[in-house]
mmCIF file with all atom_site columns, C-alpha atoms in Angstrom:
data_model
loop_
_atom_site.group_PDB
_atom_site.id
_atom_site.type_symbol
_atom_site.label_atom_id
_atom_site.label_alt_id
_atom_site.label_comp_id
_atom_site.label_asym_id
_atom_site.label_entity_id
_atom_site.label_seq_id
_atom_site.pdbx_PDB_ins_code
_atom_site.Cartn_x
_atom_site.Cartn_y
_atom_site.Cartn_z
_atom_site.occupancy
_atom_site.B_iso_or_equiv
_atom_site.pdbx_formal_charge
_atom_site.auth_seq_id
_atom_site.auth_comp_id
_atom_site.auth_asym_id
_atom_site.auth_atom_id
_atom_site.pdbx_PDB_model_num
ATOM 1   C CA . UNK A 1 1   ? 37.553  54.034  45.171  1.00 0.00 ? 1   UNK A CA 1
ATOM 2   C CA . UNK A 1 2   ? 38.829  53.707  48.359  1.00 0.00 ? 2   UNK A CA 1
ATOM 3   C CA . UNK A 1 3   ? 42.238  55.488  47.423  1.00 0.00 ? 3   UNK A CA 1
ATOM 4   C CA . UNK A 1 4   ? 40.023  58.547  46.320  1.00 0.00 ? 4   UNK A CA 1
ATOM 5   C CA . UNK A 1 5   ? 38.310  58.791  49.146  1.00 0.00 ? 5   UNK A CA 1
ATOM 6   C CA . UNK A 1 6   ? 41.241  58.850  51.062  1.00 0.00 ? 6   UNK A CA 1
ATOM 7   C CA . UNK A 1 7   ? 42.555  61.431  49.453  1.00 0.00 ? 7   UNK A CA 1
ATOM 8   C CA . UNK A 1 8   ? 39.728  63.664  49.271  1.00 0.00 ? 8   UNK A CA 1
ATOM 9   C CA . UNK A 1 9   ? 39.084  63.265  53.388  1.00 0.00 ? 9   UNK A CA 1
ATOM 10  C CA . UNK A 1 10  ? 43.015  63.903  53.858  1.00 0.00 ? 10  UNK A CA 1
ATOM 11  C CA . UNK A 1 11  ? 42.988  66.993  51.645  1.00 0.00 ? 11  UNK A CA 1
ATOM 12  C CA . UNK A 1 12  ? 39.933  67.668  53.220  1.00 0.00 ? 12  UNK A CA 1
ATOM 13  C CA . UNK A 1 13  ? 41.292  67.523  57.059  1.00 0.00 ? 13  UNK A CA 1
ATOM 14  C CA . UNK A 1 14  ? 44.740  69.979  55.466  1.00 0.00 ? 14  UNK A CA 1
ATOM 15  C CA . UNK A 1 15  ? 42.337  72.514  54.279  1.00 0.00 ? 15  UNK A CA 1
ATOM 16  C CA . UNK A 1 16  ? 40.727  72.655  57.674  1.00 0.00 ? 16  UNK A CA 1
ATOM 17  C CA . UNK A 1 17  ? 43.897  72.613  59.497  1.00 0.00 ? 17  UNK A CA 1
ATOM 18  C CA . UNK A 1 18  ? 45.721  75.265  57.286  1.00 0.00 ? 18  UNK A CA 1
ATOM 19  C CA . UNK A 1 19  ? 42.338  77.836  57.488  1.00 0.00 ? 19  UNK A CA 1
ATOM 20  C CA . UNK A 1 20  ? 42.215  77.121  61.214  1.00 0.00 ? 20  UNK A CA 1
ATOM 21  C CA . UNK A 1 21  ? 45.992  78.289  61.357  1.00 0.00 ? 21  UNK A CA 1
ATOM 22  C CA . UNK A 1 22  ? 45.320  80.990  59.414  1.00 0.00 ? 22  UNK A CA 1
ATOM 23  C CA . UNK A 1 23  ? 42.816  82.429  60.947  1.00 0.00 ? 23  UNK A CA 1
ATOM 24  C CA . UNK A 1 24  ? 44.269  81.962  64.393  1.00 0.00 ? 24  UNK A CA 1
ATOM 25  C CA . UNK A 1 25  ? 47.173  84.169  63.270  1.00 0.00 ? 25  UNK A CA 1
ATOM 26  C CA . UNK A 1 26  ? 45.244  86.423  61.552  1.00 0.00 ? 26  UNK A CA 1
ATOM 27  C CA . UNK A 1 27  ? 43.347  87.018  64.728  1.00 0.00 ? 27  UNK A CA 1
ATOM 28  C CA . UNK A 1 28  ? 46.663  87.465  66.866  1.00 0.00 ? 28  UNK A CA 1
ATOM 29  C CA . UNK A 1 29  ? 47.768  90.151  64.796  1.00 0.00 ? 29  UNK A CA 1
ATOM 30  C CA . UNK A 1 30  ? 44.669  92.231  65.168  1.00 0.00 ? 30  UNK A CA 1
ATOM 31  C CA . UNK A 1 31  ? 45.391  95.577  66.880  1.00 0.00 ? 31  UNK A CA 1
ATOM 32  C CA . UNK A 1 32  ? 43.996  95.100  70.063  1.00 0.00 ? 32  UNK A CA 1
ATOM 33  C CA . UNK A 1 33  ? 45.470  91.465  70.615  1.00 0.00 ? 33  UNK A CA 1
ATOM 34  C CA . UNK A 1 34  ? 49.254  93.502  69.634  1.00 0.00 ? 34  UNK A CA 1
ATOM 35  C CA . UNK A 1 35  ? 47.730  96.124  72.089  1.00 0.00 ? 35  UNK A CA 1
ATOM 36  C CA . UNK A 1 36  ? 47.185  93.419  75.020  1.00 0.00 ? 36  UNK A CA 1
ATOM 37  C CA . UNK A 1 37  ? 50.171  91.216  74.031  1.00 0.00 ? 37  UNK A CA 1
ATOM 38  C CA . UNK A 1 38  ? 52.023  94.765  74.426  1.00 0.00 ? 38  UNK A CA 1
ATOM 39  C CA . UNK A 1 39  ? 50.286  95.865  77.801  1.00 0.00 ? 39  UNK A CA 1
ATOM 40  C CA . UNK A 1 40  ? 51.121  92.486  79.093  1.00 0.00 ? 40  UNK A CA 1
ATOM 41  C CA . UNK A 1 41  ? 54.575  92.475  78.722  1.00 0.00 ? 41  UNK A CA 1
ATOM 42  C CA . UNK A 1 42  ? 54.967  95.868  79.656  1.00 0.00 ? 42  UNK A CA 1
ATOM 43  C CA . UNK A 1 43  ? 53.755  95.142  83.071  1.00 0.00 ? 43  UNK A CA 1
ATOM 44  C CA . UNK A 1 44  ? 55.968  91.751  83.515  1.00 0.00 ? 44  UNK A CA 1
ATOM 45  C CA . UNK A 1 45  ? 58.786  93.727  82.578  1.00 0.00 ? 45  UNK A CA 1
ATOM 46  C CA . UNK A 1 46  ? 57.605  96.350  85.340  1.00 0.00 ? 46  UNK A CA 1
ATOM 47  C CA . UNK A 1 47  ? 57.699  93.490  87.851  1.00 0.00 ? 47  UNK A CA 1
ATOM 48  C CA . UNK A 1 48  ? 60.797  92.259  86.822  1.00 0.00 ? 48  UNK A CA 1
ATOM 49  C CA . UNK A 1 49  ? 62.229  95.732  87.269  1.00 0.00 ? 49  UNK A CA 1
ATOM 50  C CA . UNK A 1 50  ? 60.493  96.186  90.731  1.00 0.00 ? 50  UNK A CA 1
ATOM 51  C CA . UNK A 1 51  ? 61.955  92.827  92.086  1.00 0.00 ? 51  UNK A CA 1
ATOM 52  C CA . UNK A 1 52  ? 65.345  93.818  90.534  1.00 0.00 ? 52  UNK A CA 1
ATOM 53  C CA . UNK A 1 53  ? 65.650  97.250  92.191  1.00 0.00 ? 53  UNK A CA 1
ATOM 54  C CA . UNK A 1 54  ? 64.538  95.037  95.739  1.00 0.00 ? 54  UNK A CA 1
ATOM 55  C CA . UNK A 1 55  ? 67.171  92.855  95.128  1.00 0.00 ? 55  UNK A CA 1
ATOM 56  C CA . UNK A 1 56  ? 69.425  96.454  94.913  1.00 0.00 ? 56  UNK A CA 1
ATOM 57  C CA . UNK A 1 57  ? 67.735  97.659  97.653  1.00 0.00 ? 57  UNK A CA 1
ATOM 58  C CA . UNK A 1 58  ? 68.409  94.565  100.081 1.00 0.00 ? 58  UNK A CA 1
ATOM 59  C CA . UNK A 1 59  ? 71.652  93.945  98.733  1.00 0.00 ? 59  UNK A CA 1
ATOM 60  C CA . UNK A 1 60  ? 72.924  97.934  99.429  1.00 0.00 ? 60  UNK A CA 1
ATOM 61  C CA . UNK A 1 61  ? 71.627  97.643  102.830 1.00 0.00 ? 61  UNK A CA 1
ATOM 62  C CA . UNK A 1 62  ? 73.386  94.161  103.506 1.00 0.00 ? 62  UNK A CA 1
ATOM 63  C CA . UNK A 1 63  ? 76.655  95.504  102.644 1.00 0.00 ? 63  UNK A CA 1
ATOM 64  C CA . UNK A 1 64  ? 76.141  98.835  104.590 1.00 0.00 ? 64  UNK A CA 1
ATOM 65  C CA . UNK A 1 65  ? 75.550  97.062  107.298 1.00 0.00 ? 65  UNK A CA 1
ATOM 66  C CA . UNK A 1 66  ? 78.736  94.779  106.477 1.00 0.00 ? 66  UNK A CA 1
ATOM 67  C CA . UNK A 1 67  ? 81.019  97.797  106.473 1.00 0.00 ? 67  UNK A CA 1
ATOM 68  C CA . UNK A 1 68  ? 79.204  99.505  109.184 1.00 0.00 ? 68  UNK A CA 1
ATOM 69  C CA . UNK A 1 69  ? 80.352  96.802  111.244 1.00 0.00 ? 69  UNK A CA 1
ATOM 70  C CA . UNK A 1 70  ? 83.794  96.617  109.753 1.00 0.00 ? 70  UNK A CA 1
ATOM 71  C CA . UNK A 1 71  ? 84.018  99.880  110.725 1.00 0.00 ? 71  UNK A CA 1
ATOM 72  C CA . UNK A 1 72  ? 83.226  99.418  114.201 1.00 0.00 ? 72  UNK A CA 1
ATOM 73  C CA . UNK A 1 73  ? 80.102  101.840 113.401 1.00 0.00 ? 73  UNK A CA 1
ATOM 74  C CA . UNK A 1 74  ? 76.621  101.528 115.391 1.00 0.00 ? 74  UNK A CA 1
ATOM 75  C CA . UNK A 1 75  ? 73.314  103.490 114.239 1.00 0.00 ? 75  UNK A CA 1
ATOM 76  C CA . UNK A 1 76  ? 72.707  104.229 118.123 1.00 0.00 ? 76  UNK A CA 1
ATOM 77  C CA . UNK A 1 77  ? 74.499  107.727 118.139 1.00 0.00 ? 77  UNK A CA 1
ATOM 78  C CA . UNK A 1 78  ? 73.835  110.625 115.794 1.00 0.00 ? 78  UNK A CA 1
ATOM 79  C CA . UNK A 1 79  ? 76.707  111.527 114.456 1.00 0.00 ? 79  UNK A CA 1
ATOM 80  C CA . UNK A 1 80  ? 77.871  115.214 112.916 1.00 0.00 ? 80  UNK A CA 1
ATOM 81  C CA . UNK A 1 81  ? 78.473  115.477 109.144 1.00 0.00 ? 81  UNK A CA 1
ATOM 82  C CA . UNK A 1 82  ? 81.977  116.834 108.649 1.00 0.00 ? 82  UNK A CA 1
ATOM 83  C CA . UNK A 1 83  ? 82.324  120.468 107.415 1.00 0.00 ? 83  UNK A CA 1
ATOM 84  C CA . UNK A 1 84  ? 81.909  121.506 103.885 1.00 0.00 ? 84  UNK A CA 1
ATOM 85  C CA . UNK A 1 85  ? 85.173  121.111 102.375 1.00 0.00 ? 85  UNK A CA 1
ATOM 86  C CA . UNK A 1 86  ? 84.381  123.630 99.381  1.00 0.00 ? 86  UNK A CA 1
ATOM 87  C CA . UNK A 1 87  ? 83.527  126.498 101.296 1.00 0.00 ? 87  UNK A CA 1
ATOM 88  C CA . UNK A 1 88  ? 86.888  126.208 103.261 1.00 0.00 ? 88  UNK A CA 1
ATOM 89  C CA . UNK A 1 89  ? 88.615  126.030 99.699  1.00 0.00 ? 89  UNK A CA 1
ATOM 90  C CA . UNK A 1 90  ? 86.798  129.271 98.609  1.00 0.00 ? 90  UNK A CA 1
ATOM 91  C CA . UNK A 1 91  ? 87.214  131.314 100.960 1.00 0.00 ? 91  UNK A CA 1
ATOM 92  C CA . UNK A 1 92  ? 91.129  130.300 101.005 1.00 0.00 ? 92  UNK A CA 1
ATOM 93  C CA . UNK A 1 93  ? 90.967  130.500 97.270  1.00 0.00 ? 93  UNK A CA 1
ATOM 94  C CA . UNK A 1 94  ? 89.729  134.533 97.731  1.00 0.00 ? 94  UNK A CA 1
ATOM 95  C CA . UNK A 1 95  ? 92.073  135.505 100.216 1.00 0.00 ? 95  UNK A CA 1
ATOM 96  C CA . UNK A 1 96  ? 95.058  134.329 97.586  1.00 0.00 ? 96  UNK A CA 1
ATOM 97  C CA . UNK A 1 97  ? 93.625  135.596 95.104  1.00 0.00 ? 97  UNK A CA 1
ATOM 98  C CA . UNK A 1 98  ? 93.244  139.460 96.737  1.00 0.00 ? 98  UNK A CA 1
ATOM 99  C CA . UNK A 1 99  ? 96.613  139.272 98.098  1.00 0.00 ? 99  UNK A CA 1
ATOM 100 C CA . UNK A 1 100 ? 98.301  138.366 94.841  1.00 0.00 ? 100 UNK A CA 1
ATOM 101 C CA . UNK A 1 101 ? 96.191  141.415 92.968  1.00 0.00 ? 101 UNK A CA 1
ATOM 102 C CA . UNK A 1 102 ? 96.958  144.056 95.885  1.00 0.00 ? 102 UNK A CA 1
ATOM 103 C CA . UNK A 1 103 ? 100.835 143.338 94.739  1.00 0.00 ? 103 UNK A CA 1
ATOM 104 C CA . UNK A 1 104 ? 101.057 143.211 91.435  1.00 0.00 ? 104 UNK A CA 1
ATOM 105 C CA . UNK A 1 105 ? 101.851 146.586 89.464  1.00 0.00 ? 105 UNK A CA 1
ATOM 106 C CA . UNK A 1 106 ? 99.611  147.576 86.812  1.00 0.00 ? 106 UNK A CA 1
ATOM 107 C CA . UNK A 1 107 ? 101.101 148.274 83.334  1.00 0.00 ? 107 UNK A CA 1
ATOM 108 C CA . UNK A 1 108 ? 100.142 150.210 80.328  1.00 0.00 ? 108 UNK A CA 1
ATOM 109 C CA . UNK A 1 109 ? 99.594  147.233 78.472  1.00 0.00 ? 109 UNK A CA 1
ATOM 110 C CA . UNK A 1 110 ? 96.380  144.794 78.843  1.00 0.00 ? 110 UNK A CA 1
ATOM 111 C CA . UNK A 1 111 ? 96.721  141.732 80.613  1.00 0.00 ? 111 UNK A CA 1
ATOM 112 C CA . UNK A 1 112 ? 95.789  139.607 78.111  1.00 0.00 ? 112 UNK A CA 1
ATOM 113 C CA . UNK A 1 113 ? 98.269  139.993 75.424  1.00 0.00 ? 113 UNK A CA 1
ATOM 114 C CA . UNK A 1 114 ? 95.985  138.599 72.469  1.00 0.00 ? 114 UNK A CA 1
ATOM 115 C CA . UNK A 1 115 ? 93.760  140.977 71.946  1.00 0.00 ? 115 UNK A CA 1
ATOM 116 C CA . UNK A 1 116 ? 93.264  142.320 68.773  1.00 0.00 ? 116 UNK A CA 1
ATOM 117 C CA . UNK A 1 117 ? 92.488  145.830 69.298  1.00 0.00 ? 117 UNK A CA 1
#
């Protein structure tokens, strides 16, 4: 008798346990608990981007001020921001570009040589 009881109150405490489990899962994969599991990690992972792009942020600014130094570079004095280099080229690049066209000859035939026509 005593083995039957035993028996019966273990399968008794499984059964309880395993529904218990099951419906604890059953309950996590609801919608809205995927919804707020979702939300929630989205927003850690925003932090952890946040405190990664500080990290950036501080570490860019350490090292700028490593080279500045290197560099023999102060912030005291404004200084001038060199000429734009492309302009220069362009204009250079025009004036070569008339001069070779005023000296060539023109031809009867086209300058490109491929065409089909």
């Amino acid at each position: 008798m005593f083995r039957r009881t035993f028996w019966f109150t273990a399968g008794a405490a499984a059964g309880v346990w395993a529904t218990t489990k099951v419906n604890r899962k059953l309950k996590q994969l609801t919608p809205e608990s995927l919804a707020a599991r979702t939300a929630d990690k989205a927003v850690e992972a925003g932090h952890r981007l946040k405190d990664f792009a500080l990290d950036i942020k501080s570490g860019m600014a350490q090292r700028e001020a490593e080279l500045n130094d290197v560099l023999g570079i102060d912030g005291s004095e404004p200084r001038e921001l060199p000429a734009q280099r492309r302009l220069v080229a362009l204009d250079t690049t025009s004036q070569q570009y008339t001069q070779q066209h005023t000296k060539q000859q023109h031809t009867k035939h086209s300058y490109d040589r491929n065409e089909d026509h």
